[in-house]
């Protein structure tokens, strides 16, 4: 018995093979990341099973969670759409092969050019505010839009435990408020005046938001859609975009909450959503990718300071930005491995796991109990498939790590890697021509001047 979970055993197996193939190497590639494509397929299948197949449901992956084009293309092949929040994400979605009608464009700051481009393509647009609505009105003129167009509403039900992730607060920057005095009536008039407003969108938040809050926000959106249709005496609103935001369990390998548990909450609070009168769009991101990816790094040095051991690794703020700057809200697990990739044994020792960046707060974990790490050992950081290594922070000009997709030939079968993003060469400076790679000299060799 290894004492490891099945997920941890799989990570260990992938890590050992990555070391054997030289994908993680102390000199050439001391930091690498891995996306378990088998796990992604299993998660997407569970999402499809959780929601009814009729009426139409589009599960649009939130590209912000992992915007690597090969990852997006894999999700497209698995039957997902794509939700984008910037022109850059829209370009990546198109590069990944998503048809325009399977792309949803959300942003609180869409430019007129971006709106015209989305409308020309036929991309779904969720309007954030009345000024944006006026821009769309001008862009359309008398034409009938190909795009599905809706308005994002803010239920103003409150926030979760992480304020920065809560978008249904009374003063959120997102959407049109439903509870402010006179706001609901103004929005009803907007739907009356614009027959092409045929969808309603909402999103209460993500990590730190409880399921009842999220489902409550959806219920308010459905109630508003019902009110629009009743006041018009016809079925103008035909679909509800319920957003994403399913929280992820970062404490261990259990997947909780599940898509099934969220759908049960939705059925309890917003039964009309499943009445057959509305199409459904979802925008899950973190819950699709987080637990299907991990980061691996070499331990470069170890030291002791004030009686506490410190392991300096190559994984820090550049791949775990939220954790470094807000560790209480975004704690991550750390696993210790021998240089071969095998899980390291030994009694737990309280130690800091530090990153390579040049500021004191660059720590993945503080006072964390692990077998004592030594130079040459490896660490893995599970649950980082979304928002971590896929969108690195370029502090200190730290290079982007390689990202490898992983598939296996069943239980115990061969491990196969495919490069999803190459490692960035730190010596290759954009705009400066060919990289200037330092040349190693013998200790006694003099330095010669260029002249």
Short mmCIF file of C-alpha atoms in Angstrom, two decimals:
data_model
loop_
_atom_site.label_atom_id
_atom_site.label_comp_id
_atom_site.label_asym_id
_atom_site.label_seq_id
_atom_site.Cartn_x
_atom_site.Cartn_y
_atom_site.Cartn_z
CA UNK A 1 0.00 0.00 0.00
CA UNK A 2 1.42 3.38 -0.96
CA UNK A 3 -0.97 5.48 1.10
CA UNK A 4 -1.51 7.71 -1.94
CA UNK A 5 -4.85 8.47 -3.55
CA UNK A 6 -5.45 7.23 -7.08
CA UNK A 7 -5.00 10.79 -8.34
CA UNK A 8 -1.69 11.17 -6.46
CA UNK A 9 -0.46 7.84 -7.81
CA UNK A 10 -1.30 9.01 -11.32
CA UNK A 11 0.60 12.29 -10.79
CA UNK A 12 3.58 10.32 -9.47
CA UNK A 13 3.53 8.02 -12.48
CA UNK A 14 3.34 10.98 -14.89
CA UNK A 15 6.14 12.77 -13.03
CA UNK A 16 8.44 9.74 -13.10
CA UNK A 17 7.96 9.34 -16.84
CA UNK A 18 8.48 13.08 -17.38
CA UNK A 19 11.80 12.86 -15.51
CA UNK A 20 12.79 9.77 -17.50
CA UNK A 21 12.08 11.57 -20.78
CA UNK A 22 13.90 14.73 -19.70
CA UNK A 23 10.81 16.94 -19.59
CA UNK A 24 11.74 17.98 -16.05
CA UNK A 25 15.46 18.44 -15.62
CA UNK A 26 17.47 20.47 -13.11
CA UNK A 27 19.61 22.12 -15.79
CA UNK A 28 17.48 22.34 -18.92
CA UNK A 29 13.88 22.48 -17.66
CA UNK A 30 13.61 22.92 -13.89
CA UNK A 31 9.92 23.90 -14.14
CA UNK A 32 7.20 22.23 -16.18
CA UNK A 33 3.43 21.85 -16.16
CA UNK A 34 1.11 19.03 -17.13
CA UNK A 35 -2.51 18.81 -18.27
CA UNK A 36 -4.12 15.40 -17.81
CA UNK A 37 -6.14 15.15 -21.01
CA UNK A 38 -7.75 11.87 -19.91
CA UNK A 39 -8.97 13.63 -16.78
CA UNK A 40 -10.28 16.55 -18.84
CA UNK A 41 -12.33 14.18 -20.98
CA UNK A 42 -13.78 12.52 -17.88
CA UNK A 43 -14.69 15.87 -16.31
CA UNK A 44 -16.35 17.16 -19.48
CA UNK A 45 -18.35 13.93 -19.73
CA UNK A 46 -19.58 14.42 -16.15
CA UNK A 47 -20.64 17.97 -17.02
CA UNK A 48 -22.64 16.79 -20.03
CA UNK A 49 -24.31 14.07 -17.95
CA UNK A 50 -25.31 16.51 -15.19
CA UNK A 51 -27.44 18.73 -17.44
CA UNK A 52 -30.43 17.62 -19.52
CA UNK A 53 -29.77 17.20 -23.21
CA UNK A 54 -33.02 18.95 -24.13
CA UNK A 55 -33.68 21.79 -24.56
CA UNK A 56 -30.37 22.75 -26.10
CA UNK A 57 -27.44 23.18 -23.69
CA UNK A 58 -24.13 24.77 -24.68
CA UNK A 59 -21.31 24.31 -22.20
CA UNK A 60 -18.98 27.20 -23.08
CA UNK A 61 -15.59 26.75 -21.41
CA UNK A 62 -14.34 29.99 -19.80
CA UNK A 63 -11.17 30.61 -21.80
CA UNK A 64 -9.69 32.75 -19.05
CA UNK A 65 -9.22 29.56 -16.99
CA UNK A 66 -6.79 28.10 -19.52
CA UNK A 67 -6.37 29.92 -22.81
CA UNK A 68 -3.78 27.62 -24.43
CA UNK A 69 -5.04 27.01 -27.95
CA UNK A 70 -4.35 23.23 -27.92
CA UNK A 71 -6.33 22.93 -24.67
CA UNK A 72 -9.21 24.90 -26.17
CA UNK A 73 -9.09 22.71 -29.28
CA UNK A 74 -9.27 19.60 -27.10
CA UNK A 75 -12.34 20.97 -25.32
CA UNK A 76 -13.94 21.74 -28.70
CA UNK A 77 -13.41 18.13 -29.74
CA UNK A 78 -15.09 17.06 -26.51
CA UNK A 79 -18.23 19.00 -27.49
CA UNK A 80 -17.78 22.24 -25.58
CA UNK A 81 -18.22 25.83 -26.71
CA UNK A 82 -16.05 28.71 -25.53
CA UNK A 83 -16.71 31.80 -23.41
CA UNK A 84 -14.32 34.68 -24.00
CA UNK A 85 -13.79 37.94 -22.15
CA UNK A 86 -11.32 39.79 -24.41
CA UNK A 87 -10.45 40.18 -28.06
CA UNK A 88 -7.35 38.09 -27.38
CA UNK A 89 -9.43 35.22 -26.01
CA UNK A 90 -11.80 35.51 -28.96
CA UNK A 91 -8.84 35.21 -31.33
CA UNK A 92 -7.63 32.11 -29.45
CA UNK A 93 -11.09 30.55 -29.55
CA UNK A 94 -11.21 31.06 -33.31
CA UNK A 95 -7.69 29.65 -33.68
CA UNK A 96 -8.85 26.58 -31.72
CA UNK A 97 -11.58 26.02 -34.31
CA UNK A 98 -14.71 27.04 -32.42
CA UNK A 99 -17.58 28.01 -34.71
CA UNK A 100 -18.80 31.57 -34.01
CA UNK A 101 -22.22 30.36 -32.88
CA UNK A 102 -20.50 28.33 -30.13
CA UNK A 103 -18.60 31.32 -28.75
CA UNK A 104 -19.96 33.64 -26.04
CA UNK A 105 -18.42 37.11 -25.62
CA UNK A 106 -18.55 38.57 -22.09
CA UNK A 107 -16.64 41.65 -21.01
CA UNK A 108 -17.36 44.83 -19.06
CA UNK A 109 -15.17 46.82 -21.46
CA UNK A 110 -15.91 45.80 -25.06
CA UNK A 111 -14.76 48.39 -27.60
CA UNK A 112 -16.94 49.38 -30.56
CA UNK A 113 -14.56 47.61 -32.91
CA UNK A 114 -14.73 44.43 -30.83
CA UNK A 115 -18.53 44.57 -30.78
CA UNK A 116 -18.74 45.05 -34.54
CA UNK A 117 -16.34 42.16 -35.10
CA UNK A 118 -18.33 39.85 -32.80
CA UNK A 119 -21.62 40.82 -34.44
CA UNK A 120 -20.17 40.33 -37.94
CA UNK A 121 -18.97 36.85 -36.96
CA UNK A 122 -22.25 35.88 -35.30
CA UNK A 123 -20.71 35.40 -31.86
CA UNK A 124 -23.13 35.49 -28.92
CA UNK A 125 -22.84 38.79 -27.03
CA UNK A 126 -23.81 39.39 -23.41
CA UNK A 127 -24.35 43.12 -22.95
CA UNK A 128 -22.88 44.52 -19.73
CA UNK A 129 -24.50 47.98 -19.54
CA UNK A 130 -26.80 50.48 -21.27
CA UNK A 131 -23.99 52.35 -23.01
CA UNK A 132 -22.87 49.08 -24.58
CA UNK A 133 -26.48 48.36 -25.56
CA UNK A 134 -26.60 51.73 -27.35
CA UNK A 135 -23.41 50.87 -29.24
CA UNK A 136 -24.91 47.59 -30.43
CA UNK A 137 -28.11 49.38 -31.42
CA UNK A 138 -26.09 51.78 -33.58
CA UNK A 139 -23.99 48.98 -35.07
CA UNK A 140 -27.06 46.96 -36.05
CA UNK A 141 -29.12 49.83 -37.45
CA UNK A 142 -32.15 48.24 -39.09
CA UNK A 143 -30.53 44.84 -39.60
CA UNK A 144 -31.50 41.71 -37.73
CA UNK A 145 -28.53 40.33 -35.78
CA UNK A 146 -27.13 36.89 -36.51
CA UNK A 147 -25.71 36.85 -32.99
CA UNK A 148 -27.70 35.84 -29.96
CA UNK A 149 -27.76 38.90 -27.72
CA UNK A 150 -28.66 39.14 -24.04
CA UNK A 151 -28.06 41.38 -21.05
CA UNK A 152 -26.05 40.44 -18.00
CA UNK A 153 -28.11 41.03 -14.86
CA UNK A 154 -26.77 41.35 -11.33
CA UNK A 155 -29.06 39.74 -8.76
CA UNK A 156 -27.29 41.72 -5.99
CA UNK A 157 -27.77 38.78 -3.61
CA UNK A 158 -24.38 39.22 -1.96
CA UNK A 159 -20.88 37.77 -2.03
CA UNK A 160 -18.94 34.71 -0.99
CA UNK A 161 -15.85 34.31 1.16
CA UNK A 162 -13.47 35.83 -1.46
CA UNK A 163 -14.59 39.37 -2.24
CA UNK A 164 -12.59 39.61 -5.46
CA UNK A 165 -14.41 36.55 -6.84
CA UNK A 166 -17.92 37.74 -5.92
CA UNK A 167 -19.86 39.45 -8.71
CA UNK A 168 -23.40 39.55 -7.26
CA UNK A 169 -22.70 42.19 -4.64
CA UNK A 170 -24.73 45.41 -4.44
CA UNK A 171 -21.87 47.41 -5.99
CA UNK A 172 -20.37 44.89 -8.41
CA UNK A 173 -18.84 46.32 -11.58
CA UNK A 174 -20.59 43.67 -13.68
CA UNK A 175 -23.99 43.80 -15.36
CA UNK A 176 -27.24 45.68 -14.81
CA UNK A 177 -28.61 45.66 -11.25
CA UNK A 178 -32.00 44.12 -10.60
CA UNK A 179 -32.56 45.48 -7.10
CA UNK A 180 -31.57 49.16 -7.45
CA UNK A 181 -34.59 51.51 -7.43
CA UNK A 182 -36.15 51.75 -10.89
CA UNK A 183 -33.50 49.54 -12.50
CA UNK A 184 -35.69 46.51 -13.15
CA UNK A 185 -38.33 48.66 -14.88
CA UNK A 186 -35.71 50.33 -17.06
CA UNK A 187 -34.34 46.95 -18.10
CA UNK A 188 -37.82 45.69 -18.91
CA UNK A 189 -38.29 48.70 -21.23
CA UNK A 190 -34.98 47.88 -22.89
CA UNK A 191 -36.21 44.38 -23.71
CA UNK A 192 -39.50 45.85 -24.99
CA UNK A 193 -37.62 48.31 -27.22
CA UNK A 194 -35.10 45.76 -28.56
CA UNK A 195 -36.80 42.58 -29.82
CA UNK A 196 -33.38 41.10 -30.57
CA UNK A 197 -32.64 40.90 -26.83
CA UNK A 198 -33.52 37.23 -26.57
CA UNK A 199 -31.25 35.99 -23.76
CA UNK A 200 -30.57 36.80 -20.11
CA UNK A 201 -27.16 36.24 -18.55
CA UNK A 202 -26.06 36.09 -14.92
CA UNK A 203 -22.99 35.01 -12.97
CA UNK A 204 -22.83 35.31 -9.18
CA UNK A 205 -19.12 34.64 -8.77
CA UNK A 206 -16.74 31.73 -8.49
CA UNK A 207 -14.29 30.42 -5.88
CA UNK A 208 -15.64 31.09 -2.40
CA UNK A 209 -19.27 31.41 -3.50
CA UNK A 210 -21.66 28.80 -2.05
CA UNK A 211 -23.94 26.84 -4.36
CA UNK A 212 -27.12 28.32 -2.88
CA UNK A 213 -25.91 31.85 -3.71
CA UNK A 214 -25.03 30.84 -7.26
CA UNK A 215 -28.34 29.05 -7.79
CA UNK A 216 -30.18 31.98 -6.22
CA UNK A 217 -28.64 34.32 -8.77
CA UNK A 218 -29.77 32.04 -11.59
CA UNK A 219 -33.28 31.96 -10.10
CA UNK A 220 -33.43 35.78 -10.21
CA UNK A 221 -32.37 35.77 -13.85
CA UNK A 222 -35.01 33.19 -14.74
CA UNK A 223 -37.65 35.20 -12.87
CA UNK A 224 -36.70 38.27 -14.90
CA UNK A 225 -36.90 36.31 -18.17
CA UNK A 226 -40.36 35.08 -17.20
CA UNK A 227 -41.36 38.68 -16.41
CA UNK A 228 -40.16 39.91 -19.82
CA UNK A 229 -42.12 37.25 -21.67
CA UNK A 230 -45.25 37.75 -19.56
CA UNK A 231 -45.20 41.53 -20.03
CA UNK A 232 -44.77 41.17 -23.80
CA UNK A 233 -47.34 38.41 -24.10
CA UNK A 234 -44.93 36.38 -26.20
CA UNK A 235 -41.76 34.31 -25.85
CA UNK A 236 -39.00 36.82 -26.58
CA UNK A 237 -36.43 35.54 -24.09
CA UNK A 238 -35.57 32.03 -25.25
CA UNK A 239 -32.42 31.28 -23.30
CA UNK A 240 -30.59 31.75 -20.00
CA UNK A 241 -26.81 31.93 -19.69
CA UNK A 242 -26.20 30.83 -16.09
CA UNK A 243 -22.48 31.58 -16.07
CA UNK A 244 -20.01 29.25 -14.39
CA UNK A 245 -18.25 29.65 -11.09
CA UNK A 246 -18.47 26.17 -9.58
CA UNK A 247 -15.92 26.24 -6.73
CA UNK A 248 -13.02 23.79 -6.58
CA UNK A 249 -11.81 21.81 -3.59
CA UNK A 250 -8.10 22.62 -3.19
CA UNK A 251 -7.73 20.74 0.12
CA UNK A 252 -7.40 17.21 -1.27
CA UNK A 253 -8.05 15.07 -4.34
CA UNK A 254 -11.81 14.81 -3.88
CA UNK A 255 -13.87 16.56 -6.56
CA UNK A 256 -16.40 18.59 -4.61
CA UNK A 257 -18.84 20.11 -5.22
CA UNK A 258 -19.85 18.19 -8.33
CA UNK A 259 -21.82 19.35 -11.34
CA UNK A 260 -24.60 17.00 -10.21
CA UNK A 261 -24.83 18.70 -6.81
CA UNK A 262 -25.06 22.12 -8.47
CA UNK A 263 -27.81 20.98 -10.84
CA UNK A 264 -29.80 19.72 -7.83
CA UNK A 265 -29.54 23.22 -6.33
CA UNK A 266 -30.63 24.75 -9.62
CA UNK A 267 -33.64 22.46 -9.88
CA UNK A 268 -34.65 23.38 -6.34
CA UNK A 269 -34.30 27.16 -6.74
CA UNK A 270 -34.91 27.71 -10.46
CA UNK A 271 -37.16 24.90 -11.70
CA UNK A 272 -38.35 26.98 -14.67
CA UNK A 273 -34.81 26.76 -16.06
CA UNK A 274 -35.52 23.11 -16.85
CA UNK A 275 -39.11 23.63 -18.02
CA UNK A 276 -38.23 23.25 -21.68
CA UNK A 277 -38.93 26.93 -22.39
CA UNK A 278 -35.30 28.01 -22.32
CA UNK A 279 -32.03 27.06 -23.90
CA UNK A 280 -29.14 26.97 -21.43
CA UNK A 281 -25.54 28.17 -21.66
CA UNK A 282 -22.96 27.46 -18.96
CA UNK A 283 -19.51 29.03 -18.57
CA UNK A 284 -17.54 26.68 -16.32
CA UNK A 285 -13.77 27.07 -16.34
CA UNK A 286 -11.91 26.35 -13.12
CA UNK A 287 -14.08 23.35 -12.31
CA UNK A 288 -13.26 21.77 -15.69
CA UNK A 289 -9.48 22.22 -15.64
CA UNK A 290 -8.12 22.87 -12.14
CA UNK A 291 -7.91 19.31 -10.87
CA UNK A 292 -6.71 18.05 -14.25
CA UNK A 293 -3.37 19.85 -14.15
CA UNK A 294 -0.31 20.12 -11.96
CA UNK A 295 2.96 22.01 -11.82
CA UNK A 296 6.32 20.36 -11.14
CA UNK A 297 9.57 22.06 -10.14
CA UNK A 298 13.09 21.23 -9.05
CA UNK A 299 14.43 22.21 -5.65
CA UNK A 300 17.51 24.31 -6.38
CA UNK A 301 18.76 25.14 -2.89
CA UNK A 302 17.83 24.57 0.74
CA UNK A 303 18.73 26.62 3.79
CA UNK A 304 17.59 27.34 7.32
CA UNK A 305 16.59 30.77 8.56
CA UNK A 306 15.55 31.49 12.14
CA UNK A 307 15.33 27.77 12.75
CA UNK A 308 12.95 27.13 9.83
CA UNK A 309 14.05 25.14 6.77
CA UNK A 310 13.48 26.80 3.41
CA UNK A 311 13.41 25.04 0.05
CA UNK A 312 14.03 27.37 -2.90
CA UNK A 313 12.31 26.00 -6.02
CA UNK A 314 11.64 27.20 -9.55
CA UNK A 315 7.87 27.51 -9.02
CA UNK A 316 6.66 30.74 -7.48
CA UNK A 317 4.76 33.90 -8.26
CA UNK A 318 5.14 33.47 -12.03
CA UNK A 319 2.90 30.34 -11.99
CA UNK A 320 0.98 30.80 -8.72
CA UNK A 321 0.30 34.53 -8.63
CA UNK A 322 -2.94 34.45 -6.62
CA UNK A 323 -1.49 32.08 -4.05
CA UNK A 324 1.64 34.16 -3.50
CA UNK A 325 -0.21 37.45 -3.13
CA UNK A 326 -3.28 36.10 -1.30
CA UNK A 327 -2.26 32.79 0.32
CA UNK A 328 -5.16 32.63 2.78
CA UNK A 329 -7.75 32.73 0.00
CA UNK A 330 -5.80 30.58 -2.47
CA UNK A 331 -3.85 27.89 -0.55
CA UNK A 332 -2.26 25.14 -2.61
CA UNK A 333 -1.10 21.67 -1.73
CA UNK A 334 2.56 20.75 -2.16
CA UNK A 335 3.83 17.20 -2.68
CA UNK A 336 7.47 16.15 -2.16
CA UNK A 337 9.27 13.81 -4.56
CA UNK A 338 12.71 12.32 -4.95
CA UNK A 339 14.76 13.31 -8.04
CA UNK A 340 13.41 10.21 -9.80
CA UNK A 341 9.84 11.41 -9.32
CA UNK A 342 8.96 8.88 -6.63
CA UNK A 343 6.99 10.24 -3.70
CA UNK A 344 9.42 11.18 -0.95
CA UNK A 345 9.15 9.32 2.35
CA UNK A 346 10.08 10.58 5.78
CA UNK A 347 8.58 12.30 8.75
CA UNK A 348 6.92 15.69 8.25
CA UNK A 349 9.12 18.74 8.79
CA UNK A 350 7.71 22.28 8.88
CA UNK A 351 9.35 24.24 6.08
CA UNK A 352 8.78 27.11 3.66
CA UNK A 353 8.48 26.37 -0.06
CA UNK A 354 9.90 29.40 -1.85
CA UNK A 355 9.87 30.50 -5.47
CA UNK A 356 12.62 32.08 -7.59
CA UNK A 357 11.38 35.67 -7.72
CA UNK A 358 13.33 38.44 -6.06
CA UNK A 359 10.99 39.47 -3.24
CA UNK A 360 10.47 37.98 0.19
CA UNK A 361 6.82 37.10 -0.26
CA UNK A 362 7.43 34.71 -3.15
CA UNK A 363 6.34 31.61 -1.23
CA UNK A 364 4.12 28.76 -2.40
CA UNK A 365 3.60 27.64 1.19
CA UNK A 366 4.64 28.84 4.63
CA UNK A 367 5.50 26.58 7.55
CA UNK A 368 4.27 23.58 5.56
CA UNK A 369 4.76 20.00 6.78
CA UNK A 370 6.55 17.79 4.23
CA UNK A 371 9.40 15.28 4.23
CA UNK A 372 12.50 17.45 4.44
CA UNK A 373 13.36 18.67 0.96
CA UNK A 374 16.93 18.63 -0.35
CA UNK A 375 18.61 20.06 -3.46
CA UNK A 376 17.66 17.99 -6.48
CA UNK A 377 14.32 16.91 -5.05
CA UNK A 378 11.10 17.75 -6.88
CA UNK A 379 7.81 19.25 -5.79
CA UNK A 380 4.45 18.97 -7.46
CA UNK A 381 1.62 21.46 -7.02
CA UNK A 382 -1.74 19.79 -7.77
CA UNK A 383 -4.96 21.52 -8.85
CA UNK A 384 -3.18 24.12 -11.00
CA UNK A 385 -4.72 23.24 -14.36
CA UNK A 386 -6.73 26.48 -14.38
CA UNK A 387 -5.45 30.05 -13.93
CA UNK A 388 -1.93 29.08 -12.79
CA UNK A 389 0.72 27.99 -15.31
CA UNK A 390 -1.52 28.73 -18.32
CA UNK A 391 -1.41 32.50 -17.69
CA UNK A 392 1.99 33.19 -16.11
CA UNK A 393 3.05 36.43 -14.44
CA UNK A 394 6.25 37.78 -16.00
CA UNK A 395 7.81 39.29 -12.89
CA UNK A 396 11.63 39.34 -13.04
CA UNK A 397 11.29 38.32 -16.71
CA UNK A 398 10.87 34.75 -15.52
CA UNK A 399 10.27 32.51 -18.54
CA UNK A 400 7.04 30.68 -19.25
CA UNK A 401 7.37 26.96 -18.50
CA UNK A 402 6.63 24.24 -20.99
CA UNK A 403 3.14 22.75 -20.72
CA UNK A 404 2.67 19.10 -21.67
CA UNK A 405 -0.57 17.27 -22.34
CA UNK A 406 -0.72 13.73 -20.96
CA UNK A 407 -2.60 10.65 -22.08
CA UNK A 408 -2.18 7.06 -20.89
CA UNK A 409 -2.97 3.66 -22.32
CA UNK A 410 -5.42 2.77 -19.56
CA UNK A 411 -4.47 1.81 -16.00
CA UNK A 412 -0.79 0.99 -15.87
CA UNK A 413 -0.34 1.60 -19.60
CA UNK A 414 2.22 3.76 -21.34
CA UNK A 415 2.31 7.51 -20.66
CA UNK A 416 2.27 9.76 -23.73
CA UNK A 417 3.14 13.45 -23.74
CA UNK A 418 2.27 16.12 -26.29
CA UNK A 419 3.67 19.65 -26.15
CA UNK A 420 0.91 22.21 -25.56
CA UNK A 421 3.21 25.19 -25.07
CA UNK A 422 6.99 25.23 -25.47
CA UNK A 423 9.19 26.58 -22.73
CA UNK A 424 10.20 30.19 -23.24
CA UNK A 425 13.93 30.71 -23.79
CA UNK A 426 15.03 33.30 -21.18
CA UNK A 427 17.91 34.38 -23.42
CA UNK A 428 15.64 35.17 -26.36
CA UNK A 429 14.68 38.82 -25.83
CA UNK A 430 11.80 39.95 -28.12
CA UNK A 431 12.84 42.63 -30.57
CA UNK A 432 16.55 42.15 -29.92
CA UNK A 433 17.44 39.78 -32.74
CA UNK A 434 19.13 36.48 -32.09
CA UNK A 435 19.48 35.42 -28.46
CA UNK A 436 22.82 36.07 -26.81
CA UNK A 437 23.52 32.85 -24.95
CA UNK A 438 26.39 33.08 -22.45
CA UNK A 439 29.40 30.93 -23.32
CA UNK A 440 31.05 28.92 -20.56
CA UNK A 441 34.81 29.54 -20.29
CA UNK A 442 37.46 27.58 -18.50
CA UNK A 443 38.41 29.13 -15.19
CA UNK A 444 41.88 30.17 -16.44
CA UNK A 445 40.70 31.54 -19.80
CA UNK A 446 40.96 35.35 -19.98
CA UNK A 447 38.09 37.52 -21.08
CA UNK A 448 38.86 39.01 -24.50
CA UNK A 449 37.51 42.39 -25.54
CA UNK A 450 35.37 42.71 -28.62
CA UNK A 451 37.86 45.18 -30.12
#
